[in-house]
Amino acid sequence: MVELLPSILSADFAHLADEVKAAERGGGTVIHFDVMDGHFVPNLTIGPPVLESLRKVTRLPIDCHMMVENPDDFVEAFAEGGADWMSVHYEVCRNLHRTLQNIKHHGMEPAVVINPATAVDLLIPVLDMVHHVLVMSVNPGFGGQSFIPYSLVKIRRLKELREELGLNYRIEVDGGVAHDTIGQVVEAGADLLVAGSAVFSHGRAEQNARELLQAAQVAAAASA
Ligand code: DX5
Ligand code: ZN
């Protein structure tokens, strides 16, 4: 089943509860929460205080995408703040296996993320531990960038590996997912679709989300 994950990075933070509720009415089923530290990526965003506030206004699962150098330091705080899923970047985890175990131990669904220049096959040793793999289809740090087409090759490879290895992780894609790209990512095999600017632009989150999800469902039905 394809699911739409509105990324609040592009929401109006002064009206976050309303924005999230609108995206939820439009069919968003998981909230994507981008955490940036100004080191791993050249931008700063939000952390546990915002997570705690958000937790009070939505029942949807919250998917924390950790774009930080030292995700291990934050596992406990995010678990306590109400995170449901946590994804950590392959590029920063020296002990990825241990980090994923620790996330699970704290009651969250563990996931691994790869940047555009990181190969999927590096993840083979941990694929049986993850709830999902997140393929970055832009270089992380900012909303509103253009989709990198090679990401489709990586999504197809993850789908192939899942079958070969008899696993059931889900495949998430993040970056440049919009009306013109969502069909291709679904056809390639992604089923967790993160969209920031395509959902929250022009203050029409409900309508944008509904249209995007419809396009994704059409593509899913066509490739079934
Ligand atoms: C980018 C973040 C994304 C971002 C995507 O580094 O990880 O989640 O919000 O934004 P769009 O959908 O606008 O490319
Ligand atoms: Zn993200």
PDB file of C-alpha atoms and ligand atoms in Angstrom, residues 7 9 32-36 65 67 134 136 172 174-175 194, ligand 2:
ATOM      1  CA  SER A   7       7.354  16.545   5.507  1.00  0.00           C
ATOM      2  CA  LEU A   9       9.999  21.082   6.848  1.00  0.00           C
ATOM      3  CA  HIS A  32       7.888  13.099   8.340  1.00  0.00           C
ATOM      4  CA  PHE A  33      10.005  15.100  10.819  1.00  0.00           C
ATOM      5  CA  ASP A  34      13.368  16.391   9.538  1.00  0.00           C
ATOM      6  CA  VAL A  35      16.074  16.893  12.140  1.00  0.00           C
ATOM      7  CA  MET A  36      19.180  18.816  10.965  1.00  0.00           C
ATOM      8  CA  HIS A  65      14.732  11.571   9.753  1.00  0.00           C
ATOM      9  CA  MET A  67      20.310  14.411   9.516  1.00  0.00           C
ATOM     10  CA  LEU A 134      14.998   5.621   3.028  1.00  0.00           C
ATOM     11  CA  MET A 136      17.374  10.254  -0.520  1.00  0.00           C
ATOM     12  CA  GLU A 172      10.776   5.202   1.413  1.00  0.00           C
ATOM     13  CA  ASP A 174      12.509  11.626   0.118  1.00  0.00           C
ATOM     14  CA  GLY A 175      13.327  14.669  -1.981  1.00  0.00           C
ATOM     15  CA  VAL A 194       7.761  11.810   1.545  1.00  0.00           C
TER      16      VAL A 194
HETATM   17 ZN    ZN B   2      13.517  14.005   5.214  1.00  0.00          ZN
END
